Structures are given as structure tokens and as C-alpha cells.
Coordinates of C-alpha atoms and ligand atoms in Angstrom, one line a residue:
M1233 CA -0.1 -0.4 0.0
S1234 CA 1.5 3.7 -0.9
A1235 CA 2.5 5.8 2.3
G1236 CA 0.0 8.9 2.5
V1237 CA 2.0 12.1 3.3
L1238 CA -0.3 15.5 3.5
I1239 CA 0.7 18.8 2.4
L1240 CA -0.8 22.1 4.1
G1241 CA -0.2 24.3 0.8
G1242 CA -1.1 27.7 -0.2
T1243 CA 2.5 28.3 -1.4
G1244 CA 4.8 28.0 -4.1
E1245 CA 6.6 25.6 -2.1
A1246 CA 3.7 23.4 -1.1
R1247 CA 3.2 23.0 -5.5
R1248 CA 6.9 22.0 -5.9
L1249 CA 6.9 19.8 -3.2
A1250 CA 3.5 17.8 -4.7
A1251 CA 5.4 18.4 -8.4
A1252 CA 7.9 16.2 -6.8
L1253 CA 6.2 13.6 -5.3
A1254 CA 3.5 13.7 -8.4
G1255 CA 3.9 10.3 -10.5
R1256 CA 5.8 8.2 -7.6
P1257 CA 3.3 5.3 -7.0
E1258 CA 4.8 4.4 -3.4
I1259 CA 3.7 7.8 -2.3
R1260 CA 0.0 8.6 -1.9
V1261 CA 0.0 12.5 -1.3
V1262 CA -2.4 14.8 -0.6
S1263 CA -2.5 18.5 -0.7
S1264 CA -4.8 20.6 1.5
L1265 CA -5.7 24.6 0.9
A1266 CA -8.1 26.5 3.5
G1267 CA -10.5 27.8 0.5
R1268 CA -9.7 31.5 1.3
V1269 CA -8.5 32.5 -2.4
N1270 CA -11.2 32.2 -5.0
D1271 CA -9.2 30.8 -8.3
P1272 CA -6.4 29.0 -6.5
R1273 CA -2.9 28.0 -8.1
L1274 CA -3.9 23.9 -7.9
P1275 CA -1.1 21.7 -6.8
E1276 CA -0.7 18.8 -8.8
G1277 CA -2.5 15.5 -7.5
E1278 CA -5.3 15.0 -5.1
V1279 CA -6.1 18.1 -3.4
R1280 CA -8.3 19.0 -0.4
V1281 CA -9.9 22.2 0.4
G1282 CA -11.4 23.6 3.5
G1283 CA -10.6 23.6 7.1
F1284 CA -10.3 20.1 9.3
G1285 CA -12.3 21.8 12.2
G1286 CA -9.5 22.1 14.4
P1287 CA -6.9 19.7 15.4
D1288 CA -9.0 17.2 16.9
R1289 CA -10.6 16.9 14.0
M1290 CA -7.0 17.0 11.6
A1291 CA -5.9 14.0 13.8
V1292 CA -9.1 12.3 13.1
W1293 CA -8.5 12.8 9.4
L1294 CA -5.0 12.0 9.8
R1295 CA -5.8 8.7 10.7
D1296 CA -8.3 7.7 9.0
Q1297 CA -6.5 8.5 6.2
R1298 CA -3.6 6.4 6.9
I1299 CA -1.7 9.5 6.9
R1300 CA 2.4 8.4 7.3
A1301 CA 4.0 12.5 7.2
V1302 CA 2.8 15.6 7.3
V1303 CA 4.3 18.5 5.7
D1304 CA 3.5 22.4 6.7
A1305 CA 4.0 24.5 3.6
T1306 CA 1.8 27.2 4.6
H1307 CA 2.2 30.7 4.5
P1308 CA 5.2 32.2 7.5
F1309 CA 2.4 34.0 8.6
A1310 CA -0.7 31.2 8.8
E1311 CA -0.1 30.5 12.6
R1312 CA -3.4 28.8 13.5
I1313 CA -2.8 26.5 10.8
T1314 CA 0.4 25.5 12.0
A1315 CA -0.5 25.9 15.6
S1316 CA -3.0 23.3 14.7
A1317 CA -0.4 20.9 12.7
V1318 CA 1.8 20.4 15.6
R1319 CA -1.2 19.5 17.8
A1320 CA -2.9 17.1 15.2
T1321 CA 0.3 15.4 14.4
E1322 CA 0.9 15.0 17.9
L1323 CA -2.3 13.5 18.6
A1324 CA -2.1 11.3 15.8
G1325 CA 1.5 10.4 16.2
V1326 CA 2.5 10.7 12.8
P1327 CA 5.6 12.9 11.9
L1328 CA 5.7 16.6 11.2
L1329 CA 7.9 18.8 9.2
V1330 CA 7.7 22.6 8.7
L1331 CA 8.8 23.6 5.5
R1332 CA 9.6 27.7 5.8
R1333 CA 11.5 29.9 3.0
P1334 CA 14.4 31.9 4.6
G1335 CA 12.9 35.3 5.4
W1336 CA 14.1 38.1 3.7
R1337 CA 17.0 40.3 4.7
P1338 CA 18.3 43.6 4.0
E1339 CA 20.5 44.8 1.6
E1340 CA 22.7 48.0 0.9
G1341 CA 20.5 50.8 0.4
D1342 CA 17.3 49.8 2.3
D1343 CA 15.4 51.5 4.5
W1344 CA 13.7 49.1 6.6
R1345 CA 11.4 49.5 10.0
W1346 CA 10.8 46.4 11.4
A1347 CA 7.5 46.4 13.7
R1348 CA 6.0 43.5 15.5
S1349 CA 2.7 43.2 14.4
L1350 CA 0.5 44.5 11.8
E1351 CA -0.7 46.9 15.0
D1352 CA 2.8 48.4 15.3
A1353 CA 3.1 48.1 11.4
A1354 CA -0.1 51.0 11.4
A1355 CA 1.0 52.6 14.6
S1356 CA 4.5 53.6 12.5
L1357 CA 3.3 54.8 9.4
P1358 CA 2.0 58.8 10.4
S1359 CA 5.3 59.5 11.1
L1360 CA 6.7 57.7 7.6
G1361 CA 4.5 59.4 5.1
R1362 CA 0.8 59.8 3.8
R1363 CA 1.1 57.9 1.2
V1364 CA 1.4 54.0 1.7
F1365 CA 1.9 50.6 -0.2
L1366 CA -0.1 48.2 1.7
T1367 CA 0.7 44.3 0.7
T1368 CA 0.1 42.3 3.9
G1369 CA -3.2 40.8 2.7
R1370 CA -6.7 40.6 2.9
Q1371 CA -7.2 39.9 6.1
G1372 CA -5.0 42.6 8.2
L1373 CA -6.6 45.4 6.5
P1374 CA -8.9 46.4 9.3
V1375 CA -6.1 47.5 11.5
F1376 CA -5.4 50.1 9.2
A1377 CA -8.9 51.5 8.8
G1378 CA -8.8 53.8 11.4
L1379 CA -5.4 55.9 9.8
D1380 CA -8.2 58.3 8.5
A1381 CA -5.2 61.1 7.4
L1382 CA -3.4 58.8 5.0
W1383 CA -4.0 57.4 1.3
F1384 CA -3.3 54.1 0.5
L1385 CA -2.5 51.7 -2.3
I1386 CA -4.1 48.3 -1.1
R1387 CA -3.2 45.1 -3.2
T1388 CA -4.7 42.1 -2.3
V1389 CA -5.8 38.6 -4.4
D1390 CA -9.3 38.6 -4.0
P1391 CA -11.4 41.7 -2.9
P1392 CA -11.5 42.5 0.6
E1393 CA -14.5 43.0 3.1
P1394 CA -14.9 46.0 4.7
P1395 CA -13.1 47.6 7.3
L1396 CA -11.0 49.2 4.9
P1397 CA -9.1 52.7 5.3
A1398 CA -11.2 55.4 4.2
H1399 CA -8.9 56.7 1.4
H1400 CA -7.5 54.0 -0.7
H1401 CA -7.3 52.4 -3.7
L1402 CA -7.6 48.9 -4.3
I1403 CA -5.6 46.8 -6.9
L1404 CA -6.1 42.8 -7.4
D1405 CA -3.5 40.9 -8.3
R1406 CA -1.4 38.0 -7.2
G1407 CA 2.2 38.2 -8.8
P1408 CA 4.8 37.4 -9.6
Y1409 CA 6.1 41.1 -9.9
T1410 CA 9.1 42.7 -11.7
P1411 CA 10.9 45.4 -9.9
D1412 CA 10.5 47.5 -12.9
G1413 CA 6.9 47.3 -12.6
E1414 CA 6.8 47.6 -8.9
R1415 CA 8.7 51.1 -9.3
S1416 CA 6.7 52.4 -12.2
L1417 CA 3.6 51.6 -9.7
M1418 CA 5.0 53.1 -6.7
R1419 CA 5.8 56.3 -8.8
E1420 CA 2.5 57.0 -10.8
H1421 CA 0.9 56.8 -6.9
R1422 CA 3.5 58.5 -5.5
I1423 CA 4.0 56.2 -2.9
D1424 CA 5.8 57.4 0.5
V1425 CA 6.6 54.1 2.2
L1426 CA 5.4 50.6 1.9
V1427 CA 4.1 48.0 4.1
T1428 CA 4.8 43.9 3.7
K1429 CA 4.9 41.0 6.0
D1430 CA 8.3 39.4 5.8
S1431 CA 7.0 36.5 3.5
G1432 CA 10.2 35.2 1.9
G1433 CA 10.2 34.0 -1.3
T1434 CA 10.5 35.0 -4.9
M1435 CA 6.8 35.8 -6.0
T1436 CA 6.9 39.5 -4.0
V1437 CA 10.2 40.2 -3.4
A1438 CA 10.4 43.0 -6.3
K1439 CA 8.7 45.9 -4.2
L1440 CA 11.4 45.9 -1.8
A1441 CA 14.0 46.0 -4.8
A1442 CA 11.6 48.9 -6.5
A1443 CA 11.8 50.7 -2.7
R1444 CA 15.2 50.3 -2.4
T1445 CA 15.9 52.1 -5.8
L1446 CA 13.6 54.9 -5.0
G1447 CA 14.8 55.6 -1.3
L1448 CA 11.6 54.4 0.3
P1449 CA 11.3 53.2 3.9
V1450 CA 9.6 49.7 4.5
V1451 CA 7.9 48.8 7.0
V1452 CA 8.5 44.9 7.5
V1453 CA 6.4 42.8 9.9
H1454 CA 8.3 40.1 11.7
R1455 CA 6.8 36.5 11.2
P1456 CA 5.5 34.4 14.3
P1457 CA 7.6 32.2 15.6
L1458 CA 8.0 28.6 14.4
P1459 CA 6.9 25.7 16.8
A1460 CA 9.5 23.5 18.1
C1461 CA 9.7 20.8 15.7
H1462 CA 11.9 19.9 12.7
V1463 CA 12.3 22.4 10.3
A1464 CA 13.3 22.4 6.4
E1465 CA 13.9 25.6 4.5
T1466 CA 13.9 24.3 0.8
V1467 CA 12.1 21.8 -0.9
E1468 CA 14.9 19.6 -1.4
A1469 CA 15.3 19.6 1.8
A1470 CA 11.5 18.8 2.4
L1471 CA 12.2 15.9 0.0
T1472 CA 15.1 14.4 2.0
W1473 CA 13.1 14.2 5.0
L1474 CA 10.7 12.1 3.2
H1475 CA 12.6 10.4 1.7
T1476 CA 14.6 9.3 4.9
L1477 CA 11.0 8.9 6.3
L1478 CA 9.2 6.7 3.9
Ligands
NAP1156 P1 -4.1 30.7 9.5 O1 -5.2 31.4 10.3 O2 -3.5 29.8 9.8 O3 -5.4 29.3 9.7 C1 -6.9 29.8 10.0 C2 -7.5 28.1 9.7 O4 -8.2 28.0 8.3 C3 -7.3 26.7 10.5 O5 -7.4 26.6 11.7 C4 -8.0 26.5 9.5 O6 -8.8 25.7 9.6 C5 -8.0 26.8 8.0 N1 -6.3 26.5 7.3 C6 -5.4 27.1 6.5 N2 -5.1 26.7 6.1 C7 -5.0 25.5 5.8 C8 -4.7 24.4 5.0 N3 -3.8 24.5 4.0 N4 -5.2 23.3 4.6 C9 -6.9 23.5 5.3 N5 -7.2 24.5 6.3 C10 -6.1 25.4 6.5 O7 -4.4 30.8 7.5 P2 -5.1 32.0 7.1 O8 -3.6 32.9 7.2 O9 -6.1 32.5 7.2 O10 -4.0 31.5 5.7 C11 -5.2 30.1 5.3 C12 -4.0 29.6 4.0 O11 -3.4 30.7 2.5 C13 -2.9 29.2 4.1 O12 -2.7 27.8 3.8 C14 -2.0 30.2 4.3 O13 -1.2 28.8 3.5 C15 -2.4 30.5 2.5 N6 -1.8 32.0 3.2 C16 -1.5 32.9 3.7 C17 -1.1 33.6 3.8 C18 -0.8 35.2 5.0 O14 -0.5 36.0 5.2 N7 -1.4 34.5 6.2 C19 -0.4 34.4 2.4 C20 -0.2 34.1 1.5 C21 -1.2 32.5 1.4 P3 -9.5 24.7 10.7 O15 -9.2 25.2 12.3 O16 -10.8 24.4 10.6 O17 -8.5 23.6 10.8

């Protein structure tokens, strides 16, 4: 019988891992998506969509599906599903690997201001400029809603729900982006300051190069801490972990 592997997804790394494991009959790979995005980029192979209903139910699902290993390849800021995966794999007695791409690091010429949270990022903005490029995703937008003296260029994948900042322009896009495109966008909208999560990876990194060349400050929100478990930074390292395990 083939060994079951659950990939908790929603990232490019999760899709690359699923693609690398596709076509291996000795492994049955199930990729799991939260179902937040209307038209998600689907991984290769078997996919399930929607929450599990918490860690206890995820543990039951793992047992029912005879899952032998879980790779949490979710976004570095998807804290709840990672905590759920830690608890569920403990309950079900299944090994867990967290696949987290490295965070971004400032380069020569960068003017980064680290923030501990979205709330801290919002509090820092009035002293940094009036026109803000906000790229922290749909879910955290209410945190910025009270900043009526500022204007926001908001970019999200799907349309956000209110409350939103009073003065804003919305762009729906999912990348990948280029430094030239990002620079033009920031110039066109006369941006003073960029706000981003420390997501890492290549898909959305171009905005940082654009801010550097334009000499703009960037508010970078720190990642939540990783749980105490096996962690890999690359898809290749995750494949090695799976290979050793299975
Ligand atoms: P979250 O706050 O950590 O999770 C909230 C709940 O959504 C979880 O408790 C779980 O529901 C469900 N869930 C999340 N990811 C899931 C998955 N891969 N498969 C099945 N259920 C999942 O997550 P989030 O920040 O809303 O992110 C949702 C998804 O979007 C994740 O898959 C993540 O990789 C992706 N994403 C997030 C961000 C970000 O900035 N947060 C950015 C890009 C992509 P139950 O408790 O019912 O199991």
C-alpha cells in the first residue's frame, strides 16, 4: 500500500513539493488548501479544500487517511494552521516537518523599519509618510482602517471585506512582480512608504528592490515564531526528510 503524505499548502513551495512527489506510486500525496482564494493555483495531484475543524479533527482525518507524514508548507504568517498541525500530529503520532522559506534580509541601500505586528506597523505609519503601499494581505486590513489622514494603495488577491481605510485605491493582483513594474506602480501613485510582511521567497520580492531604488522606507512585519519541531527551508530538504522517513 502507498504511504500517505499530507501537504498543508497555499504556497509555491507546497505546489513544488506536490509536483516533485507526483508520479511516485509508492507515495499518495494529498495537498490541503484553506479555500480562502476564489481561484487558487492548484497543486498537482489529489487536493482537499477547507479547514479540518481544529486539531482534534485533523488528527482523526490523519488516522482515517492513514497519513504517514505531514509537511506544513503553509505561509509563514499562517499561524493557526501550523499550531493545529503541531497538535494534530502529536495526537495522531505522525511525524511533522515545517517547510519555511527563509525570511528576507535587508541589503545595502535599504531603509527597513521592523514591526512586531500589523498593529505596530500601522502605528508607525503617520511618522513615515502620507501615501502608503499596503501589501500585507486581505485579512489584516481592518488594522489600518482608522488611519484617516493617510492614503493607501492596497493590493490583494481577492477583494477585501470592510472595514478598509477611508482613502484608498485597490488593485487585485497575485504576482509574480518585476522590480520595474513595482517601481512604476510606486511612482505612479507617489508612494512614500511600503508595508510588507516578511514573507520571504521570490514571488513578491520585487517591491523591496523597487523601494530600495526609490529610496523609500519599508515597514517589515516580523514573522511569528516557529514551533519546536523539524524545520526545512527548501523543497529539496523536505524531499530528503520524506525520503529518509518513508
Ligand atoms: P491560519 O490563520 O493559520 O488558519 C486559519 C484556519 O484556516 C485554520 O485553523 C484552518 O482551519 C484553516 N486552514 C488554513 N490553512 C489551511 C490549509 N492549508 N488546509 C486546510 N485548512 C487550512 O491561515 P491563514 O493565514 O488564513 O492562511 C490561509 C491559507 O492561505 C494558508 O493555506 C496559507 O498557506 C495561505 N496564505 C496565507 C497568507 C498569510 O499572509 N496569512 C499569505 C499567502 C497564503 P481549521 O481550524 O478548521 O482546520
